[in-house]
Amino acid sequence: MRRIVAGIAALALAVTLTACTSENDDLADQYREGSNQGFISGDGTVEEIAVADRGEPIVFTGTGVDGETISSDDYAGDVLVVNFWYAACGPCRVEAPILESVFQATQDAGADFVGVNIYDGPEQATSFEEKYGVTYPSMLLREDTDLKLTFASLTTIQAAPTTLVLDTQGRVAARFIGAVQSESILRSVVTDLVAEDS
């Protein structure tokens, strides 16, 4: 019986260590150093999906950090980068400048960005956006069941950060599993998709 209790305690401790609970910038430092402490994330793998295998367009509506409604209709005809994040996530902090830079570089060409904050309320999300210079909007997922259902079949929502790139028809054309680690790779994926529709 003691072994069972000890095993349960060890499991609980392991789960606690993988949960991202601190608002501290130490998490970003830990991520840069290669530590997996404080978050659950993939390894940055990029998966590109052939046109024939992309499935149906993604239709979504959510509430933005500023309280405004954000819809897939707002991005009709554009390549759309959808990034799942939350404020206390170390790798989310590291990738934020990369995402913003690619957003600035590609928006005039026909690409757009939207974030999906999976845990925070408006105040935490706004603070993150201001601190890390994120200018594109984000939707709040925490209490939005419909938005959760929309994305649940496309990605593991809890494994932030994850980034989806939708083609001009709104279909998933690429997935970044874990933090986006290369500005040039993301920019290449986005610009290739913009050119695909030319």
PDB file of C-alpha atoms in Angstrom:
ATOM      1  CA  MET A   1       0.000   0.000   0.000  1.00  0.00           C
ATOM      2  CA  ARG A   2       2.839   2.391   0.848  1.00  0.00           C
ATOM      3  CA  ARG A   3       4.374   1.774  -2.578  1.00  0.00           C
ATOM      4  CA  ILE A   4       1.074   2.651  -4.269  1.00  0.00           C
ATOM      5  CA  VAL A   5       0.737   5.855  -2.226  1.00  0.00           C
ATOM      6  CA  ALA A   6       4.370   6.755  -2.956  1.00  0.00           C
ATOM      7  CA  GLY A   7       3.802   6.113  -6.662  1.00  0.00           C
ATOM      8  CA  ILE A   8       0.727   8.357  -6.678  1.00  0.00           C
ATOM      9  CA  ALA A   9       2.650  11.086  -4.854  1.00  0.00           C
ATOM     10  CA  ALA A  10       5.502  10.875  -7.373  1.00  0.00           C
ATOM     11  CA  LEU A  11       3.065  11.090 -10.259  1.00  0.00           C
ATOM     12  CA  ALA A  12       1.347  14.116  -8.715  1.00  0.00           C
ATOM     13  CA  LEU A  13       4.738  15.804  -8.274  1.00  0.00           C
ATOM     14  CA  ALA A  14       5.667  15.126 -11.910  1.00  0.00           C
ATOM     15  CA  VAL A  15       2.374  16.583 -13.126  1.00  0.00           C
ATOM     16  CA  THR A  16       2.876  19.630 -10.926  1.00  0.00           C
ATOM     17  CA  LEU A  17       6.345  20.213 -12.349  1.00  0.00           C
ATOM     18  CA  THR A  18       5.077  20.117 -15.934  1.00  0.00           C
ATOM     19  CA  ALA A  19       2.283  22.610 -15.277  1.00  0.00           C
ATOM     20  CA  CYS A  20       3.096  26.196 -16.190  1.00  0.00           C
ATOM     21  CA  THR A  21       2.005  28.179 -13.145  1.00  0.00           C
ATOM     22  CA  SER A  22       4.575  30.920 -12.625  1.00  0.00           C
ATOM     23  CA  GLU A  23       4.350  34.417 -14.093  1.00  0.00           C
ATOM     24  CA  ASN A  24       8.153  34.516 -13.866  1.00  0.00           C
ATOM     25  CA  ASP A  25      10.457  35.196 -16.795  1.00  0.00           C
ATOM     26  CA  ASP A  26      12.590  32.356 -15.399  1.00  0.00           C
ATOM     27  CA  LEU A  27      10.397  30.033 -17.479  1.00  0.00           C
ATOM     28  CA  ALA A  28      11.584  31.635 -20.686  1.00  0.00           C
ATOM     29  CA  ASP A  29      15.180  31.283 -19.486  1.00  0.00           C
ATOM     30  CA  GLN A  30      14.612  27.627 -18.606  1.00  0.00           C
ATOM     31  CA  TYR A  31      13.209  27.026 -22.074  1.00  0.00           C
ATOM     32  CA  ARG A  32      16.184  28.703 -23.764  1.00  0.00           C
ATOM     33  CA  GLU A  33      18.503  26.487 -21.711  1.00  0.00           C
ATOM     34  CA  GLY A  34      16.686  23.364 -22.899  1.00  0.00           C
ATOM     35  CA  SER A  35      14.753  22.653 -19.711  1.00  0.00           C
ATOM     36  CA  ASN A  36      11.210  21.274 -19.982  1.00  0.00           C
ATOM     37  CA  GLN A  37      10.307  22.476 -16.491  1.00  0.00           C
ATOM     38  CA  GLY A  38       7.209  24.637 -16.194  1.00  0.00           C
ATOM     39  CA  PHE A  39       5.368  23.893 -19.434  1.00  0.00           C
ATOM     40  CA  ILE A  40       4.072  21.193 -21.730  1.00  0.00           C
ATOM     41  CA  SER A  41       5.261  21.671 -25.274  1.00  0.00           C
ATOM     42  CA  GLY A  42       6.349  19.976 -28.454  1.00  0.00           C
ATOM     43  CA  ASP A  43       9.819  20.141 -29.956  1.00  0.00           C
ATOM     44  CA  GLY A  44       9.235  22.735 -32.664  1.00  0.00           C
ATOM     45  CA  THR A  45       8.518  20.191 -35.395  1.00  0.00           C
ATOM     46  CA  VAL A  46       6.974  21.697 -38.541  1.00  0.00           C
ATOM     47  CA  GLU A  47       4.400  19.626 -40.402  1.00  0.00           C
ATOM     48  CA  GLU A  48       3.318  20.858 -43.839  1.00  0.00           C
ATOM     49  CA  ILE A  49       0.132  19.402 -45.309  1.00  0.00           C
ATOM     50  CA  ALA A  50      -0.363  18.785 -49.022  1.00  0.00           C
ATOM     51  CA  VAL A  51      -3.245  20.616 -50.688  1.00  0.00           C
ATOM     52  CA  ALA A  52      -5.179  17.380 -51.275  1.00  0.00           C
ATOM     53  CA  ASP A  53      -4.980  16.450 -47.578  1.00  0.00           C
ATOM     54  CA  ARG A  54      -6.016  19.726 -45.950  1.00  0.00           C
ATOM     55  CA  GLY A  55      -9.622  18.921 -45.138  1.00  0.00           C
ATOM     56  CA  GLU A  56     -12.416  21.404 -44.518  1.00  0.00           C
ATOM     57  CA  PRO A  57     -12.056  25.139 -43.828  1.00  0.00           C
ATOM     58  CA  ILE A  58     -11.959  26.116 -40.153  1.00  0.00           C
ATOM     59  CA  VAL A  59     -14.885  28.294 -39.100  1.00  0.00           C
ATOM     60  CA  PHE A  60     -14.554  30.049 -35.743  1.00  0.00           C
ATOM     61  CA  THR A  61     -15.933  32.918 -33.697  1.00  0.00           C
ATOM     62  CA  GLY A  62     -14.480  34.071 -30.399  1.00  0.00           C
ATOM     63  CA  THR A  63     -14.139  36.997 -28.033  1.00  0.00           C
ATOM     64  CA  GLY A  64     -10.988  39.035 -28.284  1.00  0.00           C
ATOM     65  CA  VAL A  65      -8.868  40.183 -25.363  1.00  0.00           C
ATOM     66  CA  ASP A  66     -10.410  43.633 -25.887  1.00  0.00           C
ATOM     67  CA  GLY A  67     -13.960  42.226 -25.793  1.00  0.00           C
ATOM     68  CA  GLU A  68     -14.532  42.513 -29.544  1.00  0.00           C
ATOM     69  CA  THR A  69     -15.835  39.573 -31.584  1.00  0.00           C
ATOM     70  CA  ILE A  70     -13.240  37.901 -33.820  1.00  0.00           C
ATOM     71  CA  SER A  71     -14.355  35.578 -36.597  1.00  0.00           C
ATOM     72  CA  SER A  72     -12.833  33.512 -39.376  1.00  0.00           C
ATOM     73  CA  ASP A  73     -14.867  35.751 -41.695  1.00  0.00           C
ATOM     74  CA  ASP A  74     -12.550  38.627 -40.732  1.00  0.00           C
ATOM     75  CA  TYR A  75      -9.689  36.785 -42.439  1.00  0.00           C
ATOM     76  CA  ALA A  76     -11.467  35.431 -45.531  1.00  0.00           C
ATOM     77  CA  GLY A  77      -9.049  35.111 -48.453  1.00  0.00           C
ATOM     78  CA  ASP A  78      -5.925  35.623 -46.311  1.00  0.00           C
ATOM     79  CA  VAL A  79      -3.337  33.153 -45.106  1.00  0.00           C
ATOM     80  CA  LEU A  80      -3.936  33.038 -41.345  1.00  0.00           C
ATOM     81  CA  VAL A  81      -1.445  32.106 -38.642  1.00  0.00           C
ATOM     82  CA  VAL A  82      -3.233  30.905 -35.473  1.00  0.00           C
ATOM     83  CA  ASN A  83      -1.014  30.751 -32.382  1.00  0.00           C
ATOM     84  CA  PHE A  84      -2.078  29.046 -29.125  1.00  0.00           C
ATOM     85  CA  TRP A  85      -0.418  30.598 -26.072  1.00  0.00           C
ATOM     86  CA  TYR A  86      -0.739  31.749 -22.467  1.00  0.00           C
ATOM     87  CA  ALA A  87       1.067  34.360 -20.411  1.00  0.00           C
ATOM     88  CA  ALA A  88       3.044  32.165 -18.005  1.00  0.00           C
ATOM     89  CA  CYS A  89       4.370  29.877 -20.745  1.00  0.00           C
ATOM     90  CA  GLY A  90       8.145  30.200 -21.176  1.00  0.00           C
ATOM     91  CA  PRO A  91       8.364  29.165 -24.836  1.00  0.00           C
ATOM     92  CA  CYS A  92       5.380  31.407 -25.658  1.00  0.00           C
ATOM     93  CA  ARG A  93       7.448  34.337 -24.404  1.00  0.00           C
ATOM     94  CA  VAL A  94      10.450  33.285 -26.462  1.00  0.00           C
ATOM     95  CA  GLU A  95       8.484  32.908 -29.704  1.00  0.00           C
ATOM     96  CA  ALA A  96       6.389  36.104 -29.317  1.00  0.00           C
ATOM     97  CA  PRO A  97       8.944  38.395 -31.041  1.00  0.00           C
ATOM     98  CA  ILE A  98       9.351  35.872 -33.879  1.00  0.00           C
ATOM     99  CA  LEU A  99       5.612  35.764 -34.509  1.00  0.00           C
ATOM    100  CA  GLU A 100       5.295  39.545 -34.352  1.00  0.00           C
ATOM    101  CA  SER A 101       8.198  40.032 -36.753  1.00  0.00           C
ATOM    102  CA  VAL A 102       6.720  37.643 -39.330  1.00  0.00           C
ATOM    103  CA  PHE A 103       3.311  39.291 -38.892  1.00  0.00           C
ATOM    104  CA  GLN A 104       4.803  42.702 -39.663  1.00  0.00           C
ATOM    105  CA  ALA A 105       6.748  41.330 -42.623  1.00  0.00           C
ATOM    106  CA  THR A 106       3.883  39.466 -44.284  1.00  0.00           C
ATOM    107  CA  GLN A 107       0.649  41.337 -43.553  1.00  0.00           C
ATOM    108  CA  ASP A 108       0.881  43.536 -46.648  1.00  0.00           C
ATOM    109  CA  ALA A 109       1.359  40.435 -48.811  1.00  0.00           C
ATOM    110  CA  GLY A 110      -1.947  38.870 -47.731  1.00  0.00           C
ATOM    111  CA  ALA A 111      -1.230  37.146 -44.428  1.00  0.00           C
ATOM    112  CA  ASP A 112      -2.692  37.767 -40.989  1.00  0.00           C
ATOM    113  CA  PHE A 113      -2.212  36.519 -37.432  1.00  0.00           C
ATOM    114  CA  VAL A 114      -4.550  35.760 -34.535  1.00  0.00           C
ATOM    115  CA  GLY A 115      -3.715  34.377 -31.122  1.00  0.00           C
ATOM    116  CA  VAL A 116      -5.741  31.965 -29.019  1.00  0.00           C
ATOM    117  CA  ASN A 117      -5.039  32.438 -25.316  1.00  0.00           C
ATOM    118  CA  ILE A 118      -5.854  29.123 -23.659  1.00  0.00           C
ATOM    119  CA  TYR A 119      -5.812  30.039 -19.926  1.00  0.00           C
ATOM    120  CA  ASP A 120      -5.746  33.746 -19.108  1.00  0.00           C
ATOM    121  CA  GLY A 121      -8.318  36.445 -18.565  1.00  0.00           C
ATOM    122  CA  PRO A 122      -8.198  39.824 -20.340  1.00  0.00           C
ATOM    123  CA  GLU A 123      -5.834  41.513 -17.859  1.00  0.00           C
ATOM    124  CA  GLN A 124      -3.118  38.849 -18.000  1.00  0.00           C
ATOM    125  CA  ALA A 125      -3.392  38.540 -21.762  1.00  0.00           C
ATOM    126  CA  THR A 126      -3.218  42.312 -22.265  1.00  0.00           C
ATOM    127  CA  SER A 127      -0.188  42.569 -19.993  1.00  0.00           C
ATOM    128  CA  PHE A 128       1.608  39.885 -22.031  1.00  0.00           C
ATOM    129  CA  GLU A 129       0.773  41.578 -25.334  1.00  0.00           C
ATOM    130  CA  GLU A 130       2.043  44.930 -24.092  1.00  0.00           C
ATOM    131  CA  LYS A 131       5.229  43.514 -22.575  1.00  0.00           C
ATOM    132  CA  TYR A 132       6.185  41.465 -25.636  1.00  0.00           C
ATOM    133  CA  GLY A 133       4.973  43.921 -28.283  1.00  0.00           C
ATOM    134  CA  VAL A 134       2.273  41.718 -29.789  1.00  0.00           C
ATOM    135  CA  THR A 135       0.047  43.862 -32.015  1.00  0.00           C
ATOM    136  CA  TYR A 136      -2.225  41.274 -33.632  1.00  0.00           C
ATOM    137  CA  PRO A 137      -5.396  40.283 -31.707  1.00  0.00           C
ATOM    138  CA  SER A 138      -6.019  37.207 -29.585  1.00  0.00           C
ATOM    139  CA  MET A 139      -9.169  35.363 -28.572  1.00  0.00           C
ATOM    140  CA  LEU A 140      -9.810  34.085 -25.050  1.00  0.00           C
ATOM    141  CA  LEU A 141     -10.421  30.332 -24.977  1.00  0.00           C
ATOM    142  CA  ARG A 142     -10.761  29.529 -21.261  1.00  0.00           C
ATOM    143  CA  GLU A 143     -14.557  29.851 -20.968  1.00  0.00           C
ATOM    144  CA  ASP A 144     -15.502  29.514 -24.648  1.00  0.00           C
ATOM    145  CA  THR A 145     -16.748  25.954 -25.182  1.00  0.00           C
ATOM    146  CA  ASP A 146     -17.612  26.483 -28.846  1.00  0.00           C
ATOM    147  CA  LEU A 147     -14.154  27.816 -29.635  1.00  0.00           C
ATOM    148  CA  LYS A 148     -12.570  24.872 -27.786  1.00  0.00           C
ATOM    149  CA  LEU A 149     -14.630  22.424 -29.841  1.00  0.00           C
ATOM    150  CA  THR A 150     -13.642  24.161 -33.066  1.00  0.00           C
ATOM    151  CA  PHE A 151      -9.927  23.660 -32.482  1.00  0.00           C
ATOM    152  CA  ALA A 152      -9.938  20.428 -30.441  1.00  0.00           C
ATOM    153  CA  SER A 153      -9.855  18.185 -33.503  1.00  0.00           C
ATOM    154  CA  LEU A 154      -6.978  20.138 -35.065  1.00  0.00           C
ATOM    155  CA  THR A 155      -4.461  20.372 -32.254  1.00  0.00           C
ATOM    156  CA  THR A 156      -3.857  19.479 -28.626  1.00  0.00           C
ATOM    157  CA  ILE A 157      -5.026  22.783 -27.172  1.00  0.00           C
ATOM    158  CA  GLN A 158      -3.300  22.247 -23.825  1.00  0.00           C
ATOM    159  CA  ALA A 159       0.110  21.732 -25.455  1.00  0.00           C
ATOM    160  CA  ALA A 160       0.949  25.404 -25.879  1.00  0.00           C
ATOM    161  CA  PRO A 161       2.570  26.812 -27.771  1.00  0.00           C
ATOM    162  CA  THR A 162       1.234  25.383 -30.992  1.00  0.00           C
ATOM    163  CA  THR A 163       0.813  27.300 -34.233  1.00  0.00           C
ATOM    164  CA  LEU A 164      -1.460  26.474 -37.156  1.00  0.00           C
ATOM    165  CA  VAL A 165      -1.119  28.104 -40.560  1.00  0.00           C
ATOM    166  CA  LEU A 166      -4.342  28.200 -42.573  1.00  0.00           C
ATOM    167  CA  ASP A 167      -4.358  28.617 -46.338  1.00  0.00           C
ATOM    168  CA  THR A 168      -6.473  31.235 -48.117  1.00  0.00           C
ATOM    169  CA  GLN A 169      -9.456  28.870 -47.998  1.00  0.00           C
ATOM    170  CA  GLY A 170      -9.169  28.522 -44.220  1.00  0.00           C
ATOM    171  CA  ARG A 171      -7.769  24.966 -44.241  1.00  0.00           C
ATOM    172  CA  VAL A 172      -4.878  23.842 -42.028  1.00  0.00           C
ATOM    173  CA  ALA A 173      -1.811  23.826 -44.277  1.00  0.00           C
ATOM    174  CA  ALA A 174       0.945  23.631 -41.647  1.00  0.00           C
ATOM    175  CA  ARG A 175       1.435  22.955 -37.933  1.00  0.00           C
ATOM    176  CA  PHE A 176       4.285  24.040 -35.669  1.00  0.00           C
ATOM    177  CA  ILE A 177       4.264  21.609 -32.739  1.00  0.00           C
ATOM    178  CA  GLY A 178       5.908  23.575 -29.945  1.00  0.00           C
ATOM    179  CA  ALA A 179       7.482  27.012 -30.093  1.00  0.00           C
ATOM    180  CA  VAL A 180       8.211  28.572 -33.471  1.00  0.00           C
ATOM    181  CA  GLN A 181      12.005  28.596 -33.377  1.00  0.00           C
ATOM    182  CA  SER A 182      12.857  30.100 -36.750  1.00  0.00           C
ATOM    183  CA  GLU A 183      11.544  33.341 -38.175  1.00  0.00           C
ATOM    184  CA  SER A 184      12.749  32.356 -41.639  1.00  0.00           C
ATOM    185  CA  ILE A 185      10.913  29.009 -41.612  1.00  0.00           C
ATOM    186  CA  LEU A 186       7.608  30.553 -40.522  1.00  0.00           C
ATOM    187  CA  ARG A 187       7.984  33.365 -43.035  1.00  0.00           C
ATOM    188  CA  SER A 188       8.747  30.839 -45.789  1.00  0.00           C
ATOM    189  CA  VAL A 189       5.664  28.750 -44.950  1.00  0.00           C
ATOM    190  CA  VAL A 190       3.454  31.850 -44.917  1.00  0.00           C
ATOM    191  CA  THR A 191       4.816  33.381 -48.135  1.00  0.00           C
ATOM    192  CA  ASP A 192       4.619  30.029 -49.963  1.00  0.00           C
ATOM    193  CA  LEU A 193       0.942  29.796 -49.019  1.00  0.00           C
ATOM    194  CA  VAL A 194       0.288  33.359 -50.148  1.00  0.00           C
ATOM    195  CA  ALA A 195       1.972  32.568 -53.487  1.00  0.00           C
ATOM    196  CA  GLU A 196       0.021  29.310 -53.772  1.00  0.00           C
ATOM    197  CA  ASP A 197      -3.161  31.284 -54.359  1.00  0.00           C
ATOM    198  CA  SER A 198      -1.607  33.697 -56.880  1.00  0.00           C
TER     199      SER A 198
END
